[in-house]
């Protein structure tokens, strides 16, 4: 391995930092850096770790306790999850007084990239809304921060609108994890959940859905603007049946925070990923970002700005049992609105005027 020594001096937040790189091709962490940036990195580590903490730990702990004198804790947890199983589909259990949406780690994650929420039009709180967010990216961090927290000012920019970010139903079957998610207003992305939020909880409610789903993560490459939308019509039907206005949202930069191994359609890697997706229900992308102690390789995202632009609402007339033609009509109108939103704002975020948004 070729070894070389470099010292790079830069200014971060007014503090001089010295970068020391000793291995060719690998930029090591700086010798000194502002505490604020350290906290930002810690916030992103928390975000990644939360998937493990909320997913594996409650399950492993529950299994372990079964074989101890505290087996009754596991029994109570499972019993509560079963007894309370309908709550996530009935609007969840939002606890504003806990201020989960204002917790300090959200601000650290926001500033790491940074992430911003761009409003282009007012929303009337006398209506309900379905925010359709594109693209999914690898970790959907733009949707989580902008619609799952208040650190980018959702409630200030859209007064009178109560948001609920929707995520995979599996999370709401895990004891502890389900309750934590509901405290922050998250609900499962299911027909029953959407219908309750948009049709039975009064005006001024909204749901945010990452329409492309996990499968769209396979298209997440820097400077690659592809969204799964041609066959995604379920959210359109839910909006029509509940009379909820559709709001297109595009997160510029979401696909730039990781580098994914090339996997074009028809390639051997994509074939494996498609097969695993059918078996496991999600698509495993092969990607990398930066590390904790280096800026070249690891599982942390690169520091790239993410700007979620919220377009104007597309009015939707309520139809209890819409026909396929009626759904197709609204779906076509929505695609045109999303394309127009992308074209209008793309040059502000470093995308050339010739770049097109591709629907698959």
PDB file of C-alpha atoms in Angstrom, residues 138-277:
ATOM      1  CA  UNK A 138     -31.356   5.013   0.753  1.00  0.00           C
ATOM      2  CA  UNK A 139     -32.681   6.214   4.105  1.00  0.00           C
ATOM      3  CA  UNK A 140     -35.507   8.730   3.343  1.00  0.00           C
ATOM      4  CA  UNK A 141     -33.894  11.154   5.744  1.00  0.00           C
ATOM      5  CA  UNK A 142     -35.498  14.181   4.093  1.00  0.00           C
ATOM      6  CA  UNK A 143     -39.002  12.839   4.722  1.00  0.00           C
ATOM      7  CA  UNK A 144     -38.192  11.834   8.310  1.00  0.00           C
ATOM      8  CA  UNK A 145     -36.768  15.207   9.319  1.00  0.00           C
ATOM      9  CA  UNK A 146     -39.262  17.389   7.440  1.00  0.00           C
ATOM     10  CA  UNK A 147     -42.468  15.486   8.217  1.00  0.00           C
ATOM     11  CA  UNK A 148     -41.509  13.417  11.271  1.00  0.00           C
ATOM     12  CA  UNK A 149     -40.091  16.311  13.289  1.00  0.00           C
ATOM     13  CA  UNK A 150     -40.515  20.063  13.683  1.00  0.00           C
ATOM     14  CA  UNK A 151     -36.885  21.161  13.290  1.00  0.00           C
ATOM     15  CA  UNK A 152     -37.449  22.475   9.755  1.00  0.00           C
ATOM     16  CA  UNK A 153     -40.589  24.344  10.790  1.00  0.00           C
ATOM     17  CA  UNK A 154     -43.452  22.327   9.292  1.00  0.00           C
ATOM     18  CA  UNK A 155     -46.106  23.666  11.685  1.00  0.00           C
ATOM     19  CA  UNK A 156     -44.863  27.237  11.256  1.00  0.00           C
ATOM     20  CA  UNK A 157     -44.907  27.030   7.466  1.00  0.00           C
ATOM     21  CA  UNK A 158     -48.221  25.182   7.285  1.00  0.00           C
ATOM     22  CA  UNK A 159     -50.238  26.404  10.301  1.00  0.00           C
ATOM     23  CA  UNK A 160     -53.319  24.404  11.167  1.00  0.00           C
ATOM     24  CA  UNK A 161     -52.047  21.261   9.411  1.00  0.00           C
ATOM     25  CA  UNK A 162     -51.251  18.241  11.628  1.00  0.00           C
ATOM     26  CA  UNK A 163     -48.799  15.899   9.857  1.00  0.00           C
ATOM     27  CA  UNK A 164     -48.453  12.147  10.256  1.00  0.00           C
ATOM     28  CA  UNK A 165     -45.488  10.446   8.628  1.00  0.00           C
ATOM     29  CA  UNK A 166     -46.393   6.919   7.521  1.00  0.00           C
ATOM     30  CA  UNK A 167     -43.920   4.053   7.657  1.00  0.00           C
ATOM     31  CA  UNK A 168     -43.786   0.247   7.377  1.00  0.00           C
ATOM     32  CA  UNK A 169     -46.482  -1.647   9.287  1.00  0.00           C
ATOM     33  CA  UNK A 170     -43.931  -4.073  10.718  1.00  0.00           C
ATOM     34  CA  UNK A 171     -42.590  -1.453  13.123  1.00  0.00           C
ATOM     35  CA  UNK A 172     -45.942  -1.333  14.908  1.00  0.00           C
ATOM     36  CA  UNK A 173     -45.783  -5.005  15.811  1.00  0.00           C
ATOM     37  CA  UNK A 174     -42.630  -4.577  17.906  1.00  0.00           C
ATOM     38  CA  UNK A 175     -43.171  -3.762  21.614  1.00  0.00           C
ATOM     39  CA  UNK A 176     -41.680  -0.421  22.740  1.00  0.00           C
ATOM     40  CA  UNK A 177     -40.763   0.588  19.179  1.00  0.00           C
ATOM     41  CA  UNK A 178     -44.420   0.956  18.232  1.00  0.00           C
ATOM     42  CA  UNK A 179     -45.159   3.183  21.224  1.00  0.00           C
ATOM     43  CA  UNK A 180     -42.143   5.408  20.629  1.00  0.00           C
ATOM     44  CA  UNK A 181     -43.068   5.915  16.976  1.00  0.00           C
ATOM     45  CA  UNK A 182     -46.666   6.749  17.796  1.00  0.00           C
ATOM     46  CA  UNK A 183     -45.589   9.356  20.349  1.00  0.00           C
ATOM     47  CA  UNK A 184     -44.053  11.322  17.479  1.00  0.00           C
ATOM     48  CA  UNK A 185     -47.140  11.004  15.291  1.00  0.00           C
ATOM     49  CA  UNK A 186     -45.980   8.140  13.055  1.00  0.00           C
ATOM     50  CA  UNK A 187     -48.537   5.648  11.775  1.00  0.00           C
ATOM     51  CA  UNK A 188     -48.439   2.581   9.515  1.00  0.00           C
ATOM     52  CA  UNK A 189     -48.793   3.045   5.777  1.00  0.00           C
ATOM     53  CA  UNK A 190     -51.974   1.032   5.316  1.00  0.00           C
ATOM     54  CA  UNK A 191     -55.428   1.598   3.829  1.00  0.00           C
ATOM     55  CA  UNK A 192     -57.119   1.597   7.223  1.00  0.00           C
ATOM     56  CA  UNK A 193     -54.590   4.030   8.693  1.00  0.00           C
ATOM     57  CA  UNK A 194     -54.797   6.491   5.784  1.00  0.00           C
ATOM     58  CA  UNK A 195     -58.601   6.376   5.695  1.00  0.00           C
ATOM     59  CA  UNK A 196     -58.814   7.079   9.424  1.00  0.00           C
ATOM     60  CA  UNK A 197     -56.382   9.996   9.340  1.00  0.00           C
ATOM     61  CA  UNK A 198     -57.874  11.625   6.251  1.00  0.00           C
ATOM     62  CA  UNK A 199     -61.504  10.639   6.585  1.00  0.00           C
ATOM     63  CA  UNK A 200     -62.403  10.408  10.273  1.00  0.00           C
ATOM     64  CA  UNK A 201     -60.263  12.917  12.163  1.00  0.00           C
ATOM     65  CA  UNK A 202     -61.599  16.226  10.870  1.00  0.00           C
ATOM     66  CA  UNK A 203     -60.030  18.880   8.624  1.00  0.00           C
ATOM     67  CA  UNK A 204     -56.442  20.042   8.853  1.00  0.00           C
ATOM     68  CA  UNK A 205     -54.940  16.538   8.853  1.00  0.00           C
ATOM     69  CA  UNK A 206     -52.230  15.308   6.520  1.00  0.00           C
ATOM     70  CA  UNK A 207     -50.267  12.160   5.856  1.00  0.00           C
ATOM     71  CA  UNK A 208     -46.796  11.997   4.296  1.00  0.00           C
ATOM     72  CA  UNK A 209     -45.975   8.927   2.214  1.00  0.00           C
ATOM     73  CA  UNK A 210     -42.693   8.077   0.478  1.00  0.00           C
ATOM     74  CA  UNK A 211     -44.496   6.755  -2.580  1.00  0.00           C
ATOM     75  CA  UNK A 212     -41.616   4.860  -4.209  1.00  0.00           C
ATOM     76  CA  UNK A 213     -41.097   2.622  -1.206  1.00  0.00           C
ATOM     77  CA  UNK A 214     -37.981   0.660  -0.392  1.00  0.00           C
ATOM     78  CA  UNK A 215     -37.799  -0.763  -3.931  1.00  0.00           C
ATOM     79  CA  UNK A 216     -37.019   2.720  -5.222  1.00  0.00           C
ATOM     80  CA  UNK A 217     -33.807   2.730  -3.193  1.00  0.00           C
ATOM     81  CA  UNK A 218     -32.237   0.627  -5.955  1.00  0.00           C
ATOM     82  CA  UNK A 219     -32.446   3.694  -8.212  1.00  0.00           C
ATOM     83  CA  UNK A 220     -30.745   5.949  -5.688  1.00  0.00           C
ATOM     84  CA  UNK A 221     -27.565   7.146  -7.389  1.00  0.00           C
ATOM     85  CA  UNK A 222     -26.035  10.650  -7.343  1.00  0.00           C
ATOM     86  CA  UNK A 223     -27.292  12.797 -10.227  1.00  0.00           C
ATOM     87  CA  UNK A 224     -29.857  10.118 -11.084  1.00  0.00           C
ATOM     88  CA  UNK A 225     -33.479  11.274 -10.934  1.00  0.00           C
ATOM     89  CA  UNK A 226     -35.765   8.261 -11.174  1.00  0.00           C
ATOM     90  CA  UNK A 227     -38.995   7.696  -9.253  1.00  0.00           C
ATOM     91  CA  UNK A 228     -41.285   4.675  -9.110  1.00  0.00           C
ATOM     92  CA  UNK A 229     -44.628   6.180 -10.049  1.00  0.00           C
ATOM     93  CA  UNK A 230     -46.035   4.711 -13.263  1.00  0.00           C
ATOM     94  CA  UNK A 231     -47.774   1.854 -11.434  1.00  0.00           C
ATOM     95  CA  UNK A 232     -48.074   3.471  -7.999  1.00  0.00           C
ATOM     96  CA  UNK A 233     -51.774   4.404  -7.893  1.00  0.00           C
ATOM     97  CA  UNK A 234     -52.830   3.230  -4.447  1.00  0.00           C
ATOM     98  CA  UNK A 235     -52.103   6.615  -2.862  1.00  0.00           C
ATOM     99  CA  UNK A 236     -54.132   8.273  -5.615  1.00  0.00           C
ATOM    100  CA  UNK A 237     -57.143   6.091  -4.814  1.00  0.00           C
ATOM    101  CA  UNK A 238     -56.843   6.819  -1.103  1.00  0.00           C
ATOM    102  CA  UNK A 239     -56.741  10.559  -1.810  1.00  0.00           C
ATOM    103  CA  UNK A 240     -59.822  10.392  -4.059  1.00  0.00           C
ATOM    104  CA  UNK A 241     -61.908   8.273  -1.683  1.00  0.00           C
ATOM    105  CA  UNK A 242     -61.150  10.664   1.184  1.00  0.00           C
ATOM    106  CA  UNK A 243     -61.255  13.895  -0.800  1.00  0.00           C
ATOM    107  CA  UNK A 244     -57.710  14.739   0.294  1.00  0.00           C
ATOM    108  CA  UNK A 245     -55.735  17.155  -1.843  1.00  0.00           C
ATOM    109  CA  UNK A 246     -52.491  15.784  -3.276  1.00  0.00           C
ATOM    110  CA  UNK A 247     -49.265  17.656  -2.543  1.00  0.00           C
ATOM    111  CA  UNK A 248     -46.185  16.684  -4.603  1.00  0.00           C
ATOM    112  CA  UNK A 249     -42.857  16.914  -2.751  1.00  0.00           C
ATOM    113  CA  UNK A 250     -39.375  16.376  -4.167  1.00  0.00           C
ATOM    114  CA  UNK A 251     -36.274  16.062  -1.995  1.00  0.00           C
ATOM    115  CA  UNK A 252     -33.383  17.421  -4.054  1.00  0.00           C
ATOM    116  CA  UNK A 253     -30.147  15.850  -2.819  1.00  0.00           C
ATOM    117  CA  UNK A 254     -31.717  12.757  -1.228  1.00  0.00           C
ATOM    118  CA  UNK A 255     -30.000  10.515  -3.782  1.00  0.00           C
ATOM    119  CA  UNK A 256     -26.605  12.211  -3.339  1.00  0.00           C
ATOM    120  CA  UNK A 257     -25.798  11.285   0.257  1.00  0.00           C
ATOM    121  CA  UNK A 258     -24.595   7.761  -0.568  1.00  0.00           C
ATOM    122  CA  UNK A 259     -22.767   6.071  -3.421  1.00  0.00           C
ATOM    123  CA  UNK A 260     -24.394   2.867  -4.624  1.00  0.00           C
ATOM    124  CA  UNK A 261     -22.653   0.155  -6.598  1.00  0.00           C
ATOM    125  CA  UNK A 262     -23.788   0.269 -10.258  1.00  0.00           C
ATOM    126  CA  UNK A 263     -26.878  -1.924 -10.701  1.00  0.00           C
ATOM    127  CA  UNK A 264     -28.588  -1.032 -13.984  1.00  0.00           C
ATOM    128  CA  UNK A 265     -31.708  -3.009 -14.949  1.00  0.00           C
ATOM    129  CA  UNK A 266     -30.670  -6.328 -16.470  1.00  0.00           C
ATOM    130  CA  UNK A 267     -27.394  -6.523 -14.560  1.00  0.00           C
ATOM    131  CA  UNK A 268     -26.461  -9.522 -12.428  1.00  0.00           C
ATOM    132  CA  UNK A 269     -26.575  -7.458  -9.224  1.00  0.00           C
ATOM    133  CA  UNK A 270     -30.042  -6.083 -10.006  1.00  0.00           C
ATOM    134  CA  UNK A 271     -31.300  -9.600 -10.693  1.00  0.00           C
ATOM    135  CA  UNK A 272     -30.093 -10.718  -7.260  1.00  0.00           C
ATOM    136  CA  UNK A 273     -31.621  -7.654  -5.612  1.00  0.00           C
ATOM    137  CA  UNK A 274     -34.964  -8.221  -7.320  1.00  0.00           C
ATOM    138  CA  UNK A 275     -34.972 -11.847  -6.178  1.00  0.00           C
ATOM    139  CA  UNK A 276     -34.160 -10.901  -2.588  1.00  0.00           C
ATOM    140  CA  UNK A 277     -36.840  -8.226  -2.723  1.00  0.00           C
TER     141      UNK A 277
END
